[in-house]
mmCIF file of C-alpha atoms and ligand atoms in Angstrom:
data_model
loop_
_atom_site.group_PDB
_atom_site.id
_atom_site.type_symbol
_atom_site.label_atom_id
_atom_site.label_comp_id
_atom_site.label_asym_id
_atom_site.label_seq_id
_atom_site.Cartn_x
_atom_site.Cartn_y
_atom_site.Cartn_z
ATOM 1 C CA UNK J 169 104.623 -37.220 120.073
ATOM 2 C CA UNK J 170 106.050 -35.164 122.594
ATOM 3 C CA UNK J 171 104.058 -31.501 123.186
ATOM 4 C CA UNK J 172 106.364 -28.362 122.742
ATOM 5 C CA UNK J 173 106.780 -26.554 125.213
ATOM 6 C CA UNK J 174 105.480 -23.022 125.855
ATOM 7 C CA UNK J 175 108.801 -21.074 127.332
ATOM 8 C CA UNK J 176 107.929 -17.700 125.949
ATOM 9 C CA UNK J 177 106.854 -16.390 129.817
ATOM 10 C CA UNK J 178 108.799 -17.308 132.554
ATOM 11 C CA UNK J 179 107.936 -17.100 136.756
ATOM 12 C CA UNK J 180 110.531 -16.846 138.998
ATOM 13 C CA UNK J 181 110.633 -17.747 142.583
ATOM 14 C CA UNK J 182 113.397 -16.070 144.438
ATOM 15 C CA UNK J 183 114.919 -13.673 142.629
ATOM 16 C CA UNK J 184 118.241 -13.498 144.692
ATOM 17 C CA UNK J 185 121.625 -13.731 142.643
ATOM 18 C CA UNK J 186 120.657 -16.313 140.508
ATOM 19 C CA UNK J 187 116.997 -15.850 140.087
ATOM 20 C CA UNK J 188 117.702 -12.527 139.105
ATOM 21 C CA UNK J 189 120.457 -13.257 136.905
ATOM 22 C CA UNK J 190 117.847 -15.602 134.786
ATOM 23 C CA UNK J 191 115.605 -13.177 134.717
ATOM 24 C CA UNK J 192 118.183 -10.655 133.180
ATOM 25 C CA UNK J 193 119.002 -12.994 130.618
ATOM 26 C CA UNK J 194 115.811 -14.384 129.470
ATOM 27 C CA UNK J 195 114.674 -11.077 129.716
ATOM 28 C CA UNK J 196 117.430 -10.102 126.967
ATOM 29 C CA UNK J 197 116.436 -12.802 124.688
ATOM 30 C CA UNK J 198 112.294 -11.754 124.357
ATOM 31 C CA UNK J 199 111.157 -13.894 127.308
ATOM 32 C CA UNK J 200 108.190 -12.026 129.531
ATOM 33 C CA UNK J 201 109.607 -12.937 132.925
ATOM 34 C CA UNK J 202 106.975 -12.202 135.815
ATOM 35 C CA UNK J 203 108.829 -12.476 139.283
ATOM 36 C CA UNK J 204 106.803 -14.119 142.246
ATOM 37 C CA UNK J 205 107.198 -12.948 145.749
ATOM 38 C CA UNK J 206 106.024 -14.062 149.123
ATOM 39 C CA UNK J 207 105.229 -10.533 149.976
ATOM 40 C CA UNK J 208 105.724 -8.226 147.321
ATOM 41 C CA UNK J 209 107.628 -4.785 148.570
ATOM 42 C CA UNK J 210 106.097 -3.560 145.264
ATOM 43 C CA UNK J 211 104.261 -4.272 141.965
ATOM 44 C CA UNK J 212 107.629 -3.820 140.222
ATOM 45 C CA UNK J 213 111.564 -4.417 140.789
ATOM 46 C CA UNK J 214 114.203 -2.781 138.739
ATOM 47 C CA UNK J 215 117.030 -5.281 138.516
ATOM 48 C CA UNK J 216 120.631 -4.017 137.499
ATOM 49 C CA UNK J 217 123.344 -6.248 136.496
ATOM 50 C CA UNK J 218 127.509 -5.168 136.007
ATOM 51 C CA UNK J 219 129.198 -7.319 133.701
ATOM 52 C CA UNK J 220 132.777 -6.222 133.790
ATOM 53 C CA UNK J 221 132.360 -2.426 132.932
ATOM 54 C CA UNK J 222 128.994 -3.106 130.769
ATOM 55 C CA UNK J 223 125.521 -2.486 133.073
ATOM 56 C CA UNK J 224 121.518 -3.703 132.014
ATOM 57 C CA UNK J 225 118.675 -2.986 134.251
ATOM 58 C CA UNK J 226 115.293 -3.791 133.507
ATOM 59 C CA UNK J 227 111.726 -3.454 135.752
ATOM 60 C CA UNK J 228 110.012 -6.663 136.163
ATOM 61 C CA UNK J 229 106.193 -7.442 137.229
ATOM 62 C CA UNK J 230 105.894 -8.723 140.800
ATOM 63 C CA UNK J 231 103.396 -10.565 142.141
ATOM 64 C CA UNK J 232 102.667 -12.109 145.611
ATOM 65 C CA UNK J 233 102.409 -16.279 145.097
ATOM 66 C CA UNK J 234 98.451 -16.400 145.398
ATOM 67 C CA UNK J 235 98.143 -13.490 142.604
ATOM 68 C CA UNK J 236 100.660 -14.223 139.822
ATOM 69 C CA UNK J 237 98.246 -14.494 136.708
ATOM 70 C CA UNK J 238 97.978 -18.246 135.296
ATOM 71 C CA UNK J 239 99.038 -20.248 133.972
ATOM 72 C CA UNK J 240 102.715 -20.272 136.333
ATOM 73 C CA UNK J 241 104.614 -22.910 133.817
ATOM 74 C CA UNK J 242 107.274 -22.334 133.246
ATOM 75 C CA UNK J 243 108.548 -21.891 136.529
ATOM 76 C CA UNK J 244 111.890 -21.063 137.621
ATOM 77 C CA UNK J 245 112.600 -22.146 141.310
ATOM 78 C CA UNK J 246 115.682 -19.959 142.569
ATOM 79 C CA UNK J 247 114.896 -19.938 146.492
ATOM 80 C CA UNK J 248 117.099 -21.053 148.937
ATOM 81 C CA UNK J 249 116.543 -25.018 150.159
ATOM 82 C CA UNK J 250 114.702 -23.910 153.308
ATOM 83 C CA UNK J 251 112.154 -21.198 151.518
ATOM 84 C CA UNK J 252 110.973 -23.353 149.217
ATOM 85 C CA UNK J 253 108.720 -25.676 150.862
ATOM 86 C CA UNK J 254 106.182 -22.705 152.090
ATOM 87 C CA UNK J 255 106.722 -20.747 149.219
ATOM 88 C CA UNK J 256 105.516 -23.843 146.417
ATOM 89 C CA UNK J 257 102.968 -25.176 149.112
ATOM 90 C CA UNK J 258 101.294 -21.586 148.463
ATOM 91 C CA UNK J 259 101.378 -22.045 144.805
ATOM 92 C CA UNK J 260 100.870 -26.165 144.403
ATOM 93 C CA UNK J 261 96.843 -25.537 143.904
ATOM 94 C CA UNK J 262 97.861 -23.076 140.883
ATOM 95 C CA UNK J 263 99.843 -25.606 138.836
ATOM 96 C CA UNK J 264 98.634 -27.699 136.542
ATOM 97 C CA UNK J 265 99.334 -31.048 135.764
ATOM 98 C CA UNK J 266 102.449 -30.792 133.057
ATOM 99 C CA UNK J 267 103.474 -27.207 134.110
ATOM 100 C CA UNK J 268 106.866 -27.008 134.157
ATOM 101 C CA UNK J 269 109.026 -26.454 137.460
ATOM 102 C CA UNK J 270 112.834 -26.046 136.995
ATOM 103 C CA UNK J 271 114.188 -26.174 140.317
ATOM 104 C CA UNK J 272 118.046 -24.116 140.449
ATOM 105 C CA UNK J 273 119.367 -24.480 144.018
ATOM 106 C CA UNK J 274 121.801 -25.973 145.665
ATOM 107 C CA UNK J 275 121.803 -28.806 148.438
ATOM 108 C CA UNK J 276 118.981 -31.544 147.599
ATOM 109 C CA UNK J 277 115.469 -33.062 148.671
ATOM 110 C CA UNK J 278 112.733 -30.345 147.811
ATOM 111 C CA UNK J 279 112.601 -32.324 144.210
ATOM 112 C CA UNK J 280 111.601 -35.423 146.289
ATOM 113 C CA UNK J 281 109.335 -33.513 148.110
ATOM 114 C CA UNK J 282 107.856 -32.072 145.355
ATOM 115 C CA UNK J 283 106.947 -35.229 143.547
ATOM 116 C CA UNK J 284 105.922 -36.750 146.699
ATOM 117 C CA UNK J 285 103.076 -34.080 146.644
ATOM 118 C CA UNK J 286 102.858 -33.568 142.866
ATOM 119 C CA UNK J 287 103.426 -36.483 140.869
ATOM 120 C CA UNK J 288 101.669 -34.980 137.661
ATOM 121 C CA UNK J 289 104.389 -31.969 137.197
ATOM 122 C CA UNK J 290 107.449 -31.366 135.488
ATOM 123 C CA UNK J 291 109.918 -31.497 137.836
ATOM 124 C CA UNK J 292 113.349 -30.628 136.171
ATOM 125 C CA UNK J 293 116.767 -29.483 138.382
ATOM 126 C CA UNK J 294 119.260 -27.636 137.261
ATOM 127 C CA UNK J 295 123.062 -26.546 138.734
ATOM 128 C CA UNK J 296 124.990 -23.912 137.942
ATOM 129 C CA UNK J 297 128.596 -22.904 138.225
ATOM 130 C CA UNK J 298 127.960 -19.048 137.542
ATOM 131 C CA UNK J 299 129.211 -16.743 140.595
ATOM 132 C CA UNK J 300 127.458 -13.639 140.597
ATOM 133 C CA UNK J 301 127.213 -11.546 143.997
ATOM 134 C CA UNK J 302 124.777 -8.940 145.280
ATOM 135 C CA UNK J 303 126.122 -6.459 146.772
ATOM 136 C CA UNK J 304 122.733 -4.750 147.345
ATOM 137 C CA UNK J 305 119.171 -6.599 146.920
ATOM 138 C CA UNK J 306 118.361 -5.623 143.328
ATOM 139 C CA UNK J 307 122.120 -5.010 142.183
ATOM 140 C CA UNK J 308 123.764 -8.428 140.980
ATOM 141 C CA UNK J 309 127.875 -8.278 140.011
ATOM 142 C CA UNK J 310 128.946 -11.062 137.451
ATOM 143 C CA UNK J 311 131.943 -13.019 139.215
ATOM 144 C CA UNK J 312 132.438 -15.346 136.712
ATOM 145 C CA UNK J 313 130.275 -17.110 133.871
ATOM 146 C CA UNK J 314 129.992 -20.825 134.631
ATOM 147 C CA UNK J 315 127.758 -23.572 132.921
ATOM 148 C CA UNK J 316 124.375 -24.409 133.520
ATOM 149 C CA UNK J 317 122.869 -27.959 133.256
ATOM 150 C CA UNK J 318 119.662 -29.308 133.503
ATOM 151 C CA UNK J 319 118.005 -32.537 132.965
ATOM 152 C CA UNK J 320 114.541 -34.292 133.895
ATOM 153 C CA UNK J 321 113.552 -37.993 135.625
ATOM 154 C CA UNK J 322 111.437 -39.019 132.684
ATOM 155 C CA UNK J 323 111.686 -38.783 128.966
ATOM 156 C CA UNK J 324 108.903 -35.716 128.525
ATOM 157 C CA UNK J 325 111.350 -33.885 131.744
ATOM 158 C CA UNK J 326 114.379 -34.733 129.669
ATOM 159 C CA UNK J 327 112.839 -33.437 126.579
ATOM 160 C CA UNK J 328 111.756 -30.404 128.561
ATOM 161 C CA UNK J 329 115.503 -30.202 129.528
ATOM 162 C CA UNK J 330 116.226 -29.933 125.593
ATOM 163 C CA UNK J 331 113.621 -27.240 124.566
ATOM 164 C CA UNK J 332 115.020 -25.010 127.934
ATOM 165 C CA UNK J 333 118.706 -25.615 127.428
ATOM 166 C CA UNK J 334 117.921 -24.503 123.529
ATOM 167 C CA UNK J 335 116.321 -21.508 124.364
ATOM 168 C CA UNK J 336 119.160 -20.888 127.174
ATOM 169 C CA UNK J 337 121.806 -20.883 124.745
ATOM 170 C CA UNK J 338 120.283 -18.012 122.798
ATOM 171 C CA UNK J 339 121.708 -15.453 125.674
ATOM 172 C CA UNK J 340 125.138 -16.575 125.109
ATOM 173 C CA UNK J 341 125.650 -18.344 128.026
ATOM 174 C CA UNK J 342 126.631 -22.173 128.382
ATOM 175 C CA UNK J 343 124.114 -24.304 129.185
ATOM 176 C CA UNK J 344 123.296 -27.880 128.583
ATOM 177 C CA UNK J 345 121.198 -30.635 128.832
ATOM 178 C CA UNK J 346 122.673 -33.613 130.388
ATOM 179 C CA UNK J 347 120.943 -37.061 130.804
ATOM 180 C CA UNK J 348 123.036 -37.929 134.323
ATOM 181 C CA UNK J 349 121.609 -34.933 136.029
ATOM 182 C CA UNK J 350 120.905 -36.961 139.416
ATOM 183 C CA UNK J 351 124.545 -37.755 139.338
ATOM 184 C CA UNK J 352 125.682 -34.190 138.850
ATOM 185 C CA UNK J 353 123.929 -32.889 141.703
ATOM 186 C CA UNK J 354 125.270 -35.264 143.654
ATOM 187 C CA UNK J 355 128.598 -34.481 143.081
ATOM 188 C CA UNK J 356 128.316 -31.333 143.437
ATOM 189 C CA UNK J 357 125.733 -32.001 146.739
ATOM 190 C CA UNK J 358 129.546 -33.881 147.464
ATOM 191 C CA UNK J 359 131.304 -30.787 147.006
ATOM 192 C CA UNK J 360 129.716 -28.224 148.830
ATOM 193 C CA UNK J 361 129.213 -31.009 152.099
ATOM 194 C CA UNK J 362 133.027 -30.805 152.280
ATOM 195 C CA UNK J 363 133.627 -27.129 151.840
ATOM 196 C CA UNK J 364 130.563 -25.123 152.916
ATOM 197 C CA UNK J 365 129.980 -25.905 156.463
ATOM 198 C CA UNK J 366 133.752 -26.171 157.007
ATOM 199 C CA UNK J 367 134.244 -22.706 156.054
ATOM 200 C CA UNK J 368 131.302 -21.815 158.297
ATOM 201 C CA UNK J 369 133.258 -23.747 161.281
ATOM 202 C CA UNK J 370 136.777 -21.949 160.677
ATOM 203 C CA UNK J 371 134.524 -18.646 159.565
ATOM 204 C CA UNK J 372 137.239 -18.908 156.173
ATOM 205 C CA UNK J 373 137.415 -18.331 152.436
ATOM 206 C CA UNK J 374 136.840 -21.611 150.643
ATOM 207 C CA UNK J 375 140.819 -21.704 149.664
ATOM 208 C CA UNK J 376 142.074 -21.397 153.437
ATOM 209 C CA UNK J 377 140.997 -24.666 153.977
ATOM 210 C CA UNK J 378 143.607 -26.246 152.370
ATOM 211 C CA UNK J 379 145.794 -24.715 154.658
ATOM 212 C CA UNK J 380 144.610 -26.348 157.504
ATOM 213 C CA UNK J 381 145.061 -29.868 158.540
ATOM 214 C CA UNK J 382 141.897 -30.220 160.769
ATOM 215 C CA UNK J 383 140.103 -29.207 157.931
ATOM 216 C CA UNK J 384 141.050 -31.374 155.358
ATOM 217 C CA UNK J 385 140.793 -34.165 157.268
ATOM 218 C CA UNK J 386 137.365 -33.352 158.059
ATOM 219 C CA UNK J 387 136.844 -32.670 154.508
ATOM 220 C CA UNK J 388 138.142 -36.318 154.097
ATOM 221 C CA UNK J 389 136.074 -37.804 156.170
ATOM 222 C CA UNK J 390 132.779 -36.416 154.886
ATOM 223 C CA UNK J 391 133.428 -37.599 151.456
ATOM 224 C CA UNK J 392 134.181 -40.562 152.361
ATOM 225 C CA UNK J 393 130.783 -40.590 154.077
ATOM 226 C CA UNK J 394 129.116 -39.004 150.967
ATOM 227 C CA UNK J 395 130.547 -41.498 149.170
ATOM 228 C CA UNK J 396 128.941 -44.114 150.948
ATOM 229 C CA UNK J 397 125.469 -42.327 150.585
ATOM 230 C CA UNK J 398 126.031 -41.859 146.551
ATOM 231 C CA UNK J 399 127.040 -45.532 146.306
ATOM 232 C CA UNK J 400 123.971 -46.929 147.998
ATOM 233 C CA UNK J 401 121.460 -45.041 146.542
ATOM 234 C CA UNK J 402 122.987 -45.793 142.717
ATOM 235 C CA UNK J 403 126.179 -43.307 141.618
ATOM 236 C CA UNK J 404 128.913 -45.082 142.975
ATOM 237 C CA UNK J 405 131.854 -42.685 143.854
ATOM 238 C CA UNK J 406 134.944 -43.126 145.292
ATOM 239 C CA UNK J 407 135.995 -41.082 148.948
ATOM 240 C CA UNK J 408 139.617 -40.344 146.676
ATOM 241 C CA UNK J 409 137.513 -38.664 143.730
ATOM 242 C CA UNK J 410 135.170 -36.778 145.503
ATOM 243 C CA UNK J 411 137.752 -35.119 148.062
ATOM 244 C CA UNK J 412 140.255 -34.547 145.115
ATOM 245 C CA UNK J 413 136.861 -32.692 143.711
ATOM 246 C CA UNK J 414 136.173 -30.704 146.756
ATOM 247 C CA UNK J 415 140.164 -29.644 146.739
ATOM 248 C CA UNK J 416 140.376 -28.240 143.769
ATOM 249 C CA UNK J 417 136.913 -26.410 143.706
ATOM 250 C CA UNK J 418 138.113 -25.045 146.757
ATOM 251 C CA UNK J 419 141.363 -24.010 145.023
ATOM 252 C CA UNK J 420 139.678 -22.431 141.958
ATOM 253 C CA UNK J 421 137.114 -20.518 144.162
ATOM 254 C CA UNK J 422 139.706 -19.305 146.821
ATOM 255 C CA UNK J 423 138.854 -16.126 147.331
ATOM 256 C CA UNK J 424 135.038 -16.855 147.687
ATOM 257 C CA UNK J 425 132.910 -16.685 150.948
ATOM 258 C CA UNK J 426 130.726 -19.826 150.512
ATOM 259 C CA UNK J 427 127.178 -19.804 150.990
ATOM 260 C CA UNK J 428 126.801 -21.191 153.798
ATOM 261 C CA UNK J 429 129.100 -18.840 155.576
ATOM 262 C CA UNK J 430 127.611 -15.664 153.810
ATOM 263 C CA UNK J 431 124.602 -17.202 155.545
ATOM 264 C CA UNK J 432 125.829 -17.131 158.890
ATOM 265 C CA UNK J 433 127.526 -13.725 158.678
ATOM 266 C CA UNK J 434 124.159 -12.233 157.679
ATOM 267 C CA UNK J 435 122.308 -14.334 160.383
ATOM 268 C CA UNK J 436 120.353 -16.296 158.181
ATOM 269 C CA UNK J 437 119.172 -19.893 158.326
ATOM 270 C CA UNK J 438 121.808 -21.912 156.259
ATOM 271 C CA UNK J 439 121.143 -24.553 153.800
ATOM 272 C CA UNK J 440 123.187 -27.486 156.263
ATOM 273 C CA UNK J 441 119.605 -29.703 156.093
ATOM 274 C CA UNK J 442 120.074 -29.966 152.418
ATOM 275 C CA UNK J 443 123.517 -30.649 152.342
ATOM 276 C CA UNK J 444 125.033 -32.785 154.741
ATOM 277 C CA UNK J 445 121.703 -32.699 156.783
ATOM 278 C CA UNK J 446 119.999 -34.588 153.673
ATOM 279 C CA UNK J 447 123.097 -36.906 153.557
ATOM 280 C CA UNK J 448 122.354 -38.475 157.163
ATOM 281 C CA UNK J 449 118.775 -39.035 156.189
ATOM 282 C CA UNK J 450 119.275 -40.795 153.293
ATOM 283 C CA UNK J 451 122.520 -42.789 155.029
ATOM 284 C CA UNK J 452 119.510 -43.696 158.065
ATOM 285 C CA UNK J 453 117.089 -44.937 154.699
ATOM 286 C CA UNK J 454 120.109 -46.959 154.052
ATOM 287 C CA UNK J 455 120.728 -48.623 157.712
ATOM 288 C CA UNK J 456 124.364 -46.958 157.701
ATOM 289 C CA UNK J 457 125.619 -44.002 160.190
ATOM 290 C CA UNK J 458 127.442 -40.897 158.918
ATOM 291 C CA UNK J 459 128.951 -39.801 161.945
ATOM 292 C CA UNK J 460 131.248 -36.861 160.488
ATOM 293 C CA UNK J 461 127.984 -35.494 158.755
ATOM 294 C CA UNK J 462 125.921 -35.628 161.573
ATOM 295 C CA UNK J 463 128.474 -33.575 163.510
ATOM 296 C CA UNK J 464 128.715 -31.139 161.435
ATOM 297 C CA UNK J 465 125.047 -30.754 160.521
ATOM 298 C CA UNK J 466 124.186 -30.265 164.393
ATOM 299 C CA UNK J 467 127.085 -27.813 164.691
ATOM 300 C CA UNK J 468 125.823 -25.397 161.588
ATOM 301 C CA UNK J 469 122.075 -25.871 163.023
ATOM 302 C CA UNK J 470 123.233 -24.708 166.203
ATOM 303 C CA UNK J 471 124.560 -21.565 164.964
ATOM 304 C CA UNK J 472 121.372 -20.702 164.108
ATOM 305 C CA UNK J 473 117.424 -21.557 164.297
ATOM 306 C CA UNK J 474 116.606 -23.864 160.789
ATOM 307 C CA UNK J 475 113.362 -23.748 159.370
ATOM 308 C CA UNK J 476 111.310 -26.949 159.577
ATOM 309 C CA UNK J 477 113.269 -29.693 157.259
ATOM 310 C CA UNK J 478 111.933 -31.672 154.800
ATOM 311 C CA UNK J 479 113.445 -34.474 155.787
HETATM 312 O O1 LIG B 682 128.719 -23.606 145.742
HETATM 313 C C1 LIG B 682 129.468 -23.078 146.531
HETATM 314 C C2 LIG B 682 128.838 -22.330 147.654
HETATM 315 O O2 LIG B 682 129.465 -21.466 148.263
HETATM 316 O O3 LIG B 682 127.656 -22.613 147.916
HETATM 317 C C3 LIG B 682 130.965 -23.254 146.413
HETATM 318 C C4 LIG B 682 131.263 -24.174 145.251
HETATM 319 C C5 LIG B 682 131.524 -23.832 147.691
HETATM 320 C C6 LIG B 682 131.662 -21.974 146.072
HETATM 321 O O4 LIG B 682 131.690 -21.035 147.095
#
């Protein structure tokens, strides 16, 4: 018999685009939603979302990681890849074994890490295909509604994944749970290894490189890398259907700035060591070299400092 789930109050760590676009929506639906900080500007945060010409705003309880009231479960993981690691280390002790994590992020490896160090959690992952944009910290602009999917490792995770994509569904949006989860990230892991740090090398929208020869080839060659990877470690892929993929998301989000270039205009540390950075180490775990990834990895890191990896 499988325990249900207590979802009425959610955490969330990073409240950036998506974090805070979560919190909106569970928000609207009768969750509590508490919002955990590193270092907490203030005990509250009025977060305002524009939806086309309709506007919410609500003020949410924030509280610094070693103060948030317990139990944290659920928790809803929203921080970039390279945050992450200090920001859960803070708040490990305070979890209990069975609390729920939901990790929402792109690029991969803090799950691993997480059940490296906690074995006795919930560790679920999610991805998303929403586009929503800040133009100032609390303000967060709807680009498009996407889908949301989530799954867990283990039968209680997946039925987890169930109760949360159930209670998801109740703001409207489209969200499922999916038993292939692993194999969804990694596809999309696929896609943004071929578009994000290629953008962040030509400093173009996602759609202009498909004007450029040197860039698709490159784009060619990392998937076929990737490919490789996904292969060996158990979702075999093909370099034709993962390039095709990367093509015509960079097609249908022409106009966007990817991440990893948004990154690098504002000077932050990019996400590279969870993208193509993770695909080298798990290409040296299998014996093989991924020359085109390393490349580019060492080319985004030198644009700017990285955080200690994980891997
Ligand atoms: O996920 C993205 C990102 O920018 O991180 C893509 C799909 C490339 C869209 O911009």
């Amino acid at each position: 018999m499988i325990a249900d789930p207590n979802l009425s109050h959610w955490h969330i760590l990073g409240a950036g685009a998506i974090g805070g676009l979560w919190a909106l929506r569970l928000h609207s639906i009768g969750c509590r939603v508490t919002l955990i900080e590193r270092a907490p500007l203030s005990p509250e945060r009025r977060l305002q979302l524009t939806d086309n010409s309709h506007s919410s705003c609500h003020d949410f309880p924030v509280v610094a990681a070693n103060a948030a009231a317990l139990p944290l479960s659920p928790l809803l993981v929203t921080t970039k890849a390279g945050d992450t690691i200090d920001v859960i280390a803070a708040l490990l002790p305070r979890l209990n074994a069975g609390d729920i994590v939901l990790l929402l992020q792109n690029g991969m490896g803090i799950d691993d890490w997480l059940r490296q160090q906690r074995p006795d959690l919930q560790i679920l992952t999610a991805i998303t295909t929403d586009g929503v944009f800040r133009p100032t910290r609390d303000h967060l602009v709807m680009a498009g509604h996407g889908e949301t999917l989530t799954g867990g490792n283990t039968a209680v995770e997946q039925e987890t994944a169930m109760q949360i994509a159930l209670q998801w569904q109740k703001t409207g949006e489209v969200v499922q749970a999916v038993t292939d989860i692993q194999r969804r990230r990694w596809q999309k892991l696929a896609i943004n290894c071929a578009i994000n740090p290629l953008t962040a090398r030509y400093r173009c929208r996602n759609g202009a490189l498909l004007d450029m020869p040197e860039a698709l080839s490159a784009m060619r060659s990392i998937c076929a890398e990737v490919a490789e990877v996904m292969s060996l470690e158990g979702y075999p892929a093909s370099t034709a259907s993962l390039y095709d993929a990367a093509c015509a998301v960079a097609r249908q989000t022409a106009t966007n700035t990817s991440s990893m270039l948004a990154d690098i205009q504002a000077q932050r540390p990019t996400e590279i060591d969870f993208m193509n950075g993770h695909i080298v180490t798990m290409a040296r775990k299998h014996g093989i070299a991924t020359p085109s990834n390393a490349r580019i990895t060492a080319e985004i890191r030198a644009l700017h400092p990285q955080p200690a990896s994980s891997n």
